[in-house]
Amino acid sequence: MTPLDFVVSLALISVAAGVLGSLIGLGGGVVIVPVLTLLYHVDIRLAIGASIVSVIATSSGAAAAYVRERMTNLRAGMFLEIATTTGAVSGAYLTTVLPARFLFIFFGLVLGYSSFATFRRRHVAEPLSVSNDRIANYFDLHGSYYDPAEHREIPYKVVGTKLGLALMYVAGLVSALLGIGSGALKVPAMDSAMHLPMKVSSATSNFMIGVTAAASAGVYFIRGQIDPIIAAPVAAGVLLGATFGARVLGRVTSKTVRLVFVVVLVVISLEMLQKGIFP
Amino acid sequence: MTDMHAEGGGPRQPPSDALPSEGLARSGQRRQLSPEEAAQMEEKIRKVELAISLVLRIGVVVSVAVISVGLGLMFAHHGSYVSVGGHFSYSKLTSRSTPFPHTFSSLGHAIGRGEGRGIVVLGVLILILTPVLRVAVGVLSFVYEKDPPMTIVTLYVLAVLIGSFFLAGV
């Protein structure tokens, strides 16, 4: 396989990764890392560097479309970024202390549980109309969005900000430690713990993962993990796919988004457990 | 103050004593806005959203353009990368020992020599900066909306982001 074949084939796979990643708010890394390591036999360190690039590409590519459709809750996203960016920075310094094996097992279990929690909520479509959460009221994190699938404006209230912040800190930590998109924890934190509508959770997660990834991208660049011949097709392909996926999100129902999310989450959690148990 | 449904009810209730500090009225809830104020607020938020979306689009388009130019140069300079029956494998470029710029000085040199891979890395760095830029625009927009709590929140995020680049030793 010549470098040209490599670039073209990887770009095509990246388009698919971008569509999936932006639809469920996980970022393209979920697809990119296994493809690079298993299919192309690329060194895992370089694959993780490419994954960070793909997460930022998903986020920025999709966000332009989402924000315009007002599906992203910018206030809640920015507020929760306090916890994620702090987690990402502290994670970069914990890498030497915590053994990756246990992290994989721990994270695999957490994801397994959150996929179950999301699945149980698959029929819940009506958001909350009152909130006694003092933090959410203080920062006015509530919102509303126009749902093209239901042809109406849907207002919603936010609760559980403390639990949400705690989960977001863990999400940032894990993102820096394991190099995988932290969206896998962000979406359940917003959907299950804070009761944001599923589509808003996905769109807001999409907004946030880019910011979280940027907080550890500098480290990856200096460590020499961003290889141009891998990053170029990944960035271009994922950007294209993400713009498309962002348009799809408006039209499908919340239930569909949740189910796709659950399937992907189960796959990731099994992958994590496997890495932790049989390294 | 249980005026959650006040919008359809009595027109313009007298504003409470919290008037001068709209963003800081902290008895648990924000002061209810009059319809005109609400419309103005909507308009402001819409402008901010459009600005953020524009910043993103420009960043994304520029980075894709730079990456494409870099890739084109890379293939133009190295004939063996594209020859159909060639024996040059991509794996030589994706191993741990592959040389590519990963410090600012080496990146500067590579771009100065017109090397494709240097230009690709530059494009990727522009992409990495788009979320930072987005947060920066967020700070300005919350200042513009006169929302002190959210301004502080966004400033903190921006500070952590910028700090992370310095901590990395960039």
Coordinates of C-alpha atoms in Angstrom, one line a residue:
Chain A
M1 CA 0.0 0.0 0.0
T2 CA 1.5 3.3 -1.1
P3 CA 1.2 6.4 1.0
L4 CA -1.4 7.7 -1.5
D5 CA -3.6 4.6 -1.0
F6 CA -3.2 5.0 2.7
V7 CA -4.3 8.7 2.7
V8 CA -7.3 8.1 0.4
S9 CA -8.6 5.0 2.2
L10 CA -8.2 6.6 5.6
A11 CA -9.9 9.8 4.5
L12 CA -12.9 7.7 3.3
I13 CA -13.1 5.9 6.7
S14 CA -12.7 9.2 8.5
V15 CA -15.8 10.6 6.7
A16 CA -17.9 7.7 8.2
A17 CA -16.3 8.3 11.6
G18 CA -17.2 12.0 11.4
V19 CA -20.9 11.2 10.6
L20 CA -21.2 8.8 13.5
G21 CA -19.2 10.8 15.9
S22 CA -21.1 14.0 15.4
L23 CA -24.5 12.3 15.5
I24 CA -24.0 10.8 18.9
G25 CA -21.6 13.4 20.3
L26 CA -18.7 11.1 20.9
G27 CA -16.2 12.4 18.5
G28 CA -14.5 10.4 15.7
G29 CA -11.8 8.8 17.9
V30 CA -14.1 5.9 18.8
V31 CA -13.7 4.7 15.2
I32 CA -10.3 6.1 14.3
V33 CA -8.2 4.4 17.0
P34 CA -9.3 0.8 16.4
V35 CA -9.1 1.3 12.6
L36 CA -5.6 2.7 12.8
T37 CA -4.2 0.1 15.2
L38 CA -6.1 -3.0 13.9
L39 CA -6.4 -2.3 10.2
Y40 CA -3.3 -0.3 9.4
H41 CA -1.1 -1.5 12.3
V42 CA -0.1 2.0 13.3
D43 CA 1.6 2.5 16.6
I44 CA -0.9 3.2 19.4
R45 CA 0.8 6.4 20.4
L46 CA 0.4 7.9 16.9
A47 CA -3.2 6.5 16.8
I48 CA -4.1 8.4 20.0
G49 CA -2.6 11.6 18.6
A50 CA -4.8 11.2 15.5
S51 CA -7.8 10.5 17.7
I52 CA -7.3 13.9 19.5
V53 CA -7.2 15.5 16.0
S54 CA -10.4 13.7 15.0
V55 CA -12.2 14.7 18.2
I56 CA -11.4 18.4 17.5
A57 CA -12.4 18.0 13.9
T58 CA -15.8 16.4 14.8
S59 CA -16.4 19.1 17.4
S60 CA -15.6 22.1 15.2
G61 CA -17.1 20.6 12.1
A62 CA -20.4 19.8 13.7
A63 CA -20.6 22.8 16.0
A64 CA -21.0 25.4 13.3
A65 CA -24.1 23.6 12.2
Y66 CA -25.5 22.8 15.7
V67 CA -25.0 26.3 17.1
R68 CA -26.9 27.7 14.2
E69 CA -29.8 25.3 14.8
R70 CA -29.7 26.3 18.5
M71 CA -29.5 22.7 19.7
T72 CA -26.3 23.3 21.7
N73 CA -26.8 24.6 25.2
L74 CA -23.8 27.0 25.1
R75 CA -24.3 28.1 28.7
A76 CA -24.4 24.6 30.2
G77 CA -21.6 23.5 28.0
M78 CA -19.3 26.4 29.0
F79 CA -20.3 25.9 32.7
L80 CA -19.5 22.2 32.6
E81 CA -16.2 22.8 30.8
I82 CA -14.9 24.2 34.2
A83 CA -14.8 20.6 35.4
T84 CA -13.7 18.9 32.1
T85 CA -10.7 21.2 31.4
T86 CA -9.6 21.0 35.0
G87 CA -9.9 17.2 34.8
A88 CA -8.0 17.1 31.5
V89 CA -5.1 19.1 32.9
S90 CA -4.8 17.2 36.1
G91 CA -5.1 13.9 34.1
A92 CA -2.0 14.8 32.0
Y93 CA 0.0 14.7 35.2
L94 CA -1.5 11.6 36.7
T95 CA -0.5 9.4 33.8
T96 CA 2.6 8.2 35.6
V97 CA 0.8 7.5 38.9
L98 CA -2.2 5.5 37.8
P99 CA -1.8 2.2 36.0
A100 CA -3.6 2.2 32.7
R101 CA -4.9 -1.3 33.2
F102 CA -7.1 -0.5 36.1
L103 CA -8.3 2.7 34.4
F104 CA -9.4 0.6 31.4
I105 CA -11.3 -1.8 33.7
F106 CA -12.8 1.1 35.8
F107 CA -13.8 3.0 32.7
G108 CA -15.2 -0.1 31.0
L109 CA -17.5 -0.7 34.0
V110 CA -18.6 3.0 34.2
L111 CA -19.4 3.0 30.5
G112 CA -21.2 -0.3 30.8
Y113 CA -23.4 1.1 33.5
S114 CA -24.1 4.4 31.6
S115 CA -25.1 2.5 28.5
F116 CA -27.6 0.6 30.6
A117 CA -28.9 3.8 32.2
T118 CA -29.3 5.4 28.7
F119 CA -31.1 2.4 27.4
R120 CA -33.5 2.5 30.3
R121 CA -34.3 6.1 29.4
R122 CA -35.0 5.3 25.8
H123 CA -38.7 6.0 26.0
V124 CA -38.3 9.2 28.0
A125 CA -38.9 12.1 25.6
E126 CA -40.5 14.8 27.8
P127 CA -38.0 17.1 29.4
L128 CA -38.4 18.6 32.9
S129 CA -40.5 21.8 33.3
V130 CA -39.3 22.8 36.8
S131 CA -36.0 22.8 38.5
N132 CA -35.0 23.4 42.1
D133 CA -31.3 23.1 41.3
R134 CA -29.8 26.3 42.8
I135 CA -26.7 26.2 40.6
A136 CA -28.6 25.7 37.4
N137 CA -30.9 28.6 38.4
Y138 CA -28.1 30.9 39.4
F139 CA -26.3 30.4 36.0
D140 CA -29.5 30.1 34.1
L141 CA -28.5 26.9 32.4
H142 CA -32.0 26.1 31.2
G143 CA -32.9 26.4 27.6
S144 CA -35.1 25.4 24.7
Y145 CA -34.6 24.2 21.2
Y146 CA -36.5 23.7 18.0
D147 CA -36.9 20.1 17.1
P148 CA -37.3 19.6 13.4
A149 CA -38.3 16.0 13.9
E150 CA -41.2 17.0 16.1
H151 CA -41.8 20.4 14.4
R152 CA -42.0 22.3 17.7
E153 CA -40.0 24.3 20.2
I154 CA -39.1 22.3 23.2
P155 CA -38.2 24.1 26.5
Y156 CA -36.4 22.2 29.2
K157 CA -35.0 22.6 32.7
V158 CA -31.7 21.4 34.0
V159 CA -31.1 19.6 37.4
G160 CA -28.3 17.6 39.0
T161 CA -25.5 20.1 38.3
K162 CA -23.3 18.8 41.2
L163 CA -23.4 15.2 39.9
G164 CA -22.9 16.6 36.4
L165 CA -19.8 18.5 37.4
A166 CA -18.3 15.4 39.1
L167 CA -18.9 13.2 36.1
M168 CA -17.5 15.9 33.8
Y169 CA -14.3 16.1 35.9
V170 CA -13.9 12.3 35.5
A171 CA -14.6 12.6 31.8
G172 CA -11.8 15.2 31.4
L173 CA -9.4 13.1 33.5
V174 CA -10.1 9.9 31.4
S175 CA -9.8 11.8 28.1
A176 CA -6.3 13.0 29.1
L177 CA -5.3 9.6 30.5
L178 CA -6.6 7.2 27.9
G179 CA -6.8 9.6 24.9
I180 CA -10.3 8.5 24.0
G181 CA -13.1 10.9 23.4
S182 CA -14.6 12.0 26.7
G183 CA -18.1 12.2 25.1
A184 CA -18.8 8.7 26.2
L185 CA -19.2 10.1 29.7
K186 CA -20.4 13.5 28.8
V187 CA -23.6 12.4 27.0
P188 CA -24.9 10.2 29.9
A189 CA -23.9 12.9 32.4
M190 CA -26.1 15.4 30.6
D191 CA -28.9 13.0 29.5
S192 CA -29.3 10.9 32.6
A193 CA -27.9 13.0 35.5
M194 CA -28.9 16.5 34.4
H195 CA -32.0 15.7 32.3
L196 CA -31.1 17.7 29.2
P197 CA -32.9 16.3 26.2
M198 CA -30.9 13.7 24.3
K199 CA -30.3 15.7 21.2
V200 CA -29.2 18.7 23.3
S201 CA -26.9 16.4 25.2
S202 CA -25.4 15.1 22.1
A203 CA -25.0 18.5 20.5
T204 CA -23.6 20.1 23.7
S205 CA -21.2 17.2 24.1
N206 CA -20.0 17.8 20.6
F207 CA -19.3 21.4 21.5
M208 CA -17.5 20.4 24.7
I209 CA -15.3 17.5 23.4
G210 CA -13.3 19.9 21.2
V211 CA -12.5 22.2 24.1
T212 CA -11.5 19.3 26.3
A213 CA -9.4 17.8 23.6
A214 CA -7.7 21.1 22.9
A215 CA -6.7 21.2 26.6
S216 CA -4.5 18.1 26.1
A217 CA -3.6 18.6 22.4
G218 CA -0.5 20.7 23.2
V219 CA 1.0 17.8 25.1
Y220 CA 0.4 15.4 22.3
F221 CA 2.0 17.8 19.8
I222 CA 5.2 18.2 21.8
R223 CA 5.4 14.5 22.5
G224 CA 5.5 14.0 18.7
Q225 CA 2.2 12.0 18.5
I226 CA 0.7 14.0 15.7
D227 CA 2.0 12.5 12.5
P228 CA 1.1 14.6 9.5
I229 CA 0.4 11.8 7.1
I230 CA -2.1 10.3 9.5
A231 CA -3.5 13.6 10.8
A232 CA -4.2 15.1 7.3
P233 CA -6.7 12.5 6.0
V234 CA -8.3 12.1 9.4
A235 CA -8.8 15.9 9.9
A236 CA -10.2 16.5 6.4
G237 CA -12.4 13.4 6.3
V238 CA -13.8 13.8 9.8
L239 CA -14.6 17.5 9.2
L240 CA -16.6 16.6 6.1
G241 CA -18.4 13.8 7.8
A242 CA -19.2 15.8 10.9
T243 CA -20.8 18.6 9.0
F244 CA -23.1 16.0 7.4
G245 CA -23.8 14.2 10.7
A246 CA -24.8 17.5 12.3
R247 CA -27.5 17.9 9.7
V248 CA -28.8 14.4 10.3
L249 CA -29.2 14.9 14.0
G250 CA -31.9 17.4 13.5
R251 CA -34.1 15.0 11.6
V252 CA -33.9 11.8 13.6
T253 CA -35.8 11.2 16.8
S254 CA -34.2 11.3 20.3
K255 CA -34.9 7.6 20.7
T256 CA -32.9 6.7 17.6
V257 CA -30.0 8.8 18.8
R258 CA -30.1 7.1 22.2
L259 CA -30.2 3.6 20.7
V260 CA -27.2 4.3 18.3
F261 CA -25.4 5.8 21.3
V262 CA -26.1 2.7 23.5
V263 CA -24.8 0.3 20.8
V264 CA -21.6 2.3 20.4
L265 CA -21.1 2.6 24.2
V266 CA -21.5 -1.2 24.7
V267 CA -18.8 -1.8 22.0
I268 CA -16.4 0.7 23.7
S269 CA -17.0 -0.6 27.2
L270 CA -16.2 -4.2 26.0
E271 CA -13.1 -2.9 24.2
M272 CA -12.0 -1.1 27.4
L273 CA -12.6 -4.2 29.6
Q274 CA -10.7 -6.4 27.1
K275 CA -7.7 -4.0 27.2
G276 CA -7.8 -4.0 31.0
I277 CA -8.2 -7.7 31.5
F278 CA -6.0 -9.1 28.6
P279 CA -3.5 -6.3 28.0
Chain B
M1 CA -41.7 34.8 42.9
T2 CA -43.3 31.8 41.3
D3 CA -43.8 33.6 38.0
M4 CA -42.8 30.8 35.7
H5 CA -45.9 31.3 33.6
A6 CA -46.0 35.1 33.9
E7 CA -45.4 35.6 30.2
G8 CA -49.0 34.9 29.2
G9 CA -50.4 36.4 32.4
G10 CA -50.5 40.0 33.5
P11 CA -48.6 42.4 31.2
R12 CA -45.4 43.8 32.5
Q13 CA -45.4 43.2 36.2
P14 CA -43.5 45.8 38.2
P15 CA -39.9 44.7 38.3
S16 CA -38.7 43.7 41.7
D17 CA -36.0 45.4 43.6
A18 CA -33.5 43.3 41.8
L19 CA -33.6 45.5 38.7
P20 CA -30.1 47.0 38.7
S21 CA -28.3 43.7 38.9
E22 CA -30.1 41.4 36.5
G23 CA -27.5 38.8 36.2
L24 CA -26.9 38.8 40.0
A25 CA -30.5 38.6 41.3
R26 CA -29.8 35.6 43.4
S27 CA -32.8 34.5 45.4
G28 CA -32.7 31.4 43.3
Q29 CA -34.2 32.8 40.1
R30 CA -33.6 35.4 37.5
R31 CA -35.8 38.4 37.3
Q32 CA -38.6 37.9 34.9
L33 CA -38.0 39.9 31.7
S34 CA -40.5 42.1 30.0
P35 CA -41.4 41.0 26.5
E36 CA -39.3 43.7 24.9
E37 CA -36.3 42.9 27.0
A38 CA -36.8 39.2 26.3
A39 CA -36.9 39.9 22.5
Q40 CA -33.7 42.0 22.8
M41 CA -32.0 39.3 24.8
E42 CA -33.0 36.7 22.1
E43 CA -31.6 39.0 19.4
K44 CA -28.3 39.4 21.3
I45 CA -28.0 35.6 21.9
R46 CA -28.7 35.0 18.2
K47 CA -26.0 37.5 17.2
V48 CA -23.5 35.8 19.5
E49 CA -24.4 32.3 18.2
L50 CA -23.9 33.5 14.6
A51 CA -20.5 35.1 15.5
I52 CA -19.3 31.8 17.1
S53 CA -20.5 29.8 14.2
L54 CA -18.7 32.2 11.7
V55 CA -15.5 31.9 13.7
L56 CA -15.7 28.2 13.5
R57 CA -16.4 28.1 9.8
I58 CA -13.5 30.3 9.0
G59 CA -11.1 28.3 11.2
V60 CA -12.3 25.0 9.7
V61 CA -12.1 26.1 6.1
V62 CA -8.6 27.7 6.6
S63 CA -7.3 24.5 8.3
V64 CA -8.6 22.2 5.6
A65 CA -7.2 24.4 2.9
V66 CA -3.7 24.5 4.5
I67 CA -3.8 20.7 5.1
S68 CA -4.7 20.1 1.5
V69 CA -1.9 22.3 0.2
G70 CA 0.5 20.5 2.5
L71 CA -0.6 17.1 1.3
G72 CA -0.4 18.1 -2.3
L73 CA 3.2 19.3 -1.8
M74 CA 4.1 16.2 0.0
F75 CA 3.0 14.0 -2.9
A76 CA 4.5 16.4 -5.5
H77 CA 7.9 16.3 -3.8
H78 CA 8.0 12.5 -3.3
G79 CA 7.2 10.6 -6.5
S80 CA 7.6 7.3 -4.8
Y81 CA 4.6 8.0 -2.5
V82 CA 2.2 7.9 -5.5
S83 CA 3.6 5.4 -8.0
V84 CA 1.0 2.7 -8.5
G85 CA 3.3 -0.4 -8.7
G86 CA 5.7 1.2 -6.2
H87 CA 7.2 -0.7 -3.3
F88 CA 7.3 2.3 -0.9
S89 CA 5.0 1.3 1.9
Y90 CA 3.0 3.9 4.0
S91 CA 4.2 2.1 7.1
K92 CA 7.6 3.8 6.7
L93 CA 5.8 7.1 7.4
T94 CA 3.7 5.9 10.3
S95 CA 6.3 4.2 12.5
R96 CA 7.6 5.5 15.8
S97 CA 10.9 6.5 14.2
T98 CA 9.3 8.6 11.4
P99 CA 10.7 12.1 11.5
F100 CA 8.2 15.0 11.5
P101 CA 8.1 18.4 13.1
H102 CA 6.8 18.4 16.7
T103 CA 8.4 21.6 18.1
F104 CA 7.8 25.1 17.0
S105 CA 11.4 25.6 15.8
S106 CA 11.4 22.5 13.7
L107 CA 8.0 23.4 12.4
G108 CA 9.3 26.8 11.4
H109 CA 12.2 25.3 9.5
A110 CA 10.1 22.7 7.7
I111 CA 7.7 25.4 6.5
G112 CA 10.6 27.7 5.5
R113 CA 11.9 24.9 3.3
G114 CA 8.4 24.4 1.8
E115 CA 8.1 20.9 3.1
G116 CA 4.6 19.4 2.7
R117 CA 4.6 17.8 6.1
G118 CA 5.4 21.0 7.9
I119 CA 2.5 22.7 6.2
V120 CA 0.2 19.8 7.1
V121 CA 1.2 20.2 10.8
L122 CA 0.5 23.9 10.6
G123 CA -3.0 23.2 9.3
V124 CA -3.6 20.7 12.1
L125 CA -2.4 23.3 14.7
I126 CA -4.9 25.8 13.2
L127 CA -7.6 23.1 13.7
I128 CA -6.5 22.6 17.3
L129 CA -6.8 26.3 18.0
T130 CA -10.4 26.6 16.8
P131 CA -11.9 25.4 20.1
V132 CA -9.7 27.9 22.0
L133 CA -10.8 30.6 19.7
R134 CA -14.4 29.6 20.3
V135 CA -14.0 29.9 24.0
A136 CA -12.4 33.4 23.5
V137 CA -15.4 34.5 21.5
G138 CA -17.6 33.1 24.3
V139 CA -15.9 35.4 26.8
L140 CA -16.5 38.4 24.7
S141 CA -20.1 37.4 24.0
F142 CA -20.9 37.0 27.7
V143 CA -19.4 40.4 28.5
Y144 CA -21.6 41.8 25.7
E145 CA -24.6 40.1 27.2
K146 CA -23.7 41.7 30.6
D147 CA -23.7 38.3 32.3
P148 CA -20.9 38.4 35.0
P149 CA -21.3 34.8 36.3
M150 CA -21.0 33.3 32.9
T151 CA -18.2 35.7 31.9
I152 CA -16.1 34.4 34.9
V153 CA -16.9 30.8 34.1
T154 CA -15.8 31.2 30.5
L155 CA -12.7 33.2 31.5
Y156 CA -11.7 30.4 33.8
V157 CA -12.0 27.8 30.9
L158 CA -10.0 30.0 28.6
A159 CA -7.3 30.4 31.3
V160 CA -7.0 26.7 31.8
L161 CA -6.8 26.1 28.0
I162 CA -4.1 28.6 27.5
G163 CA -2.3 27.4 30.7
S164 CA -2.4 23.8 29.3
F165 CA -0.4 24.9 26.3
F166 CA 2.3 26.5 28.5
L167 CA 2.3 23.5 30.8
A168 CA 3.0 21.3 27.8
G169 CA 6.1 23.3 27.2
V170 CA 5.0 24.8 23.9

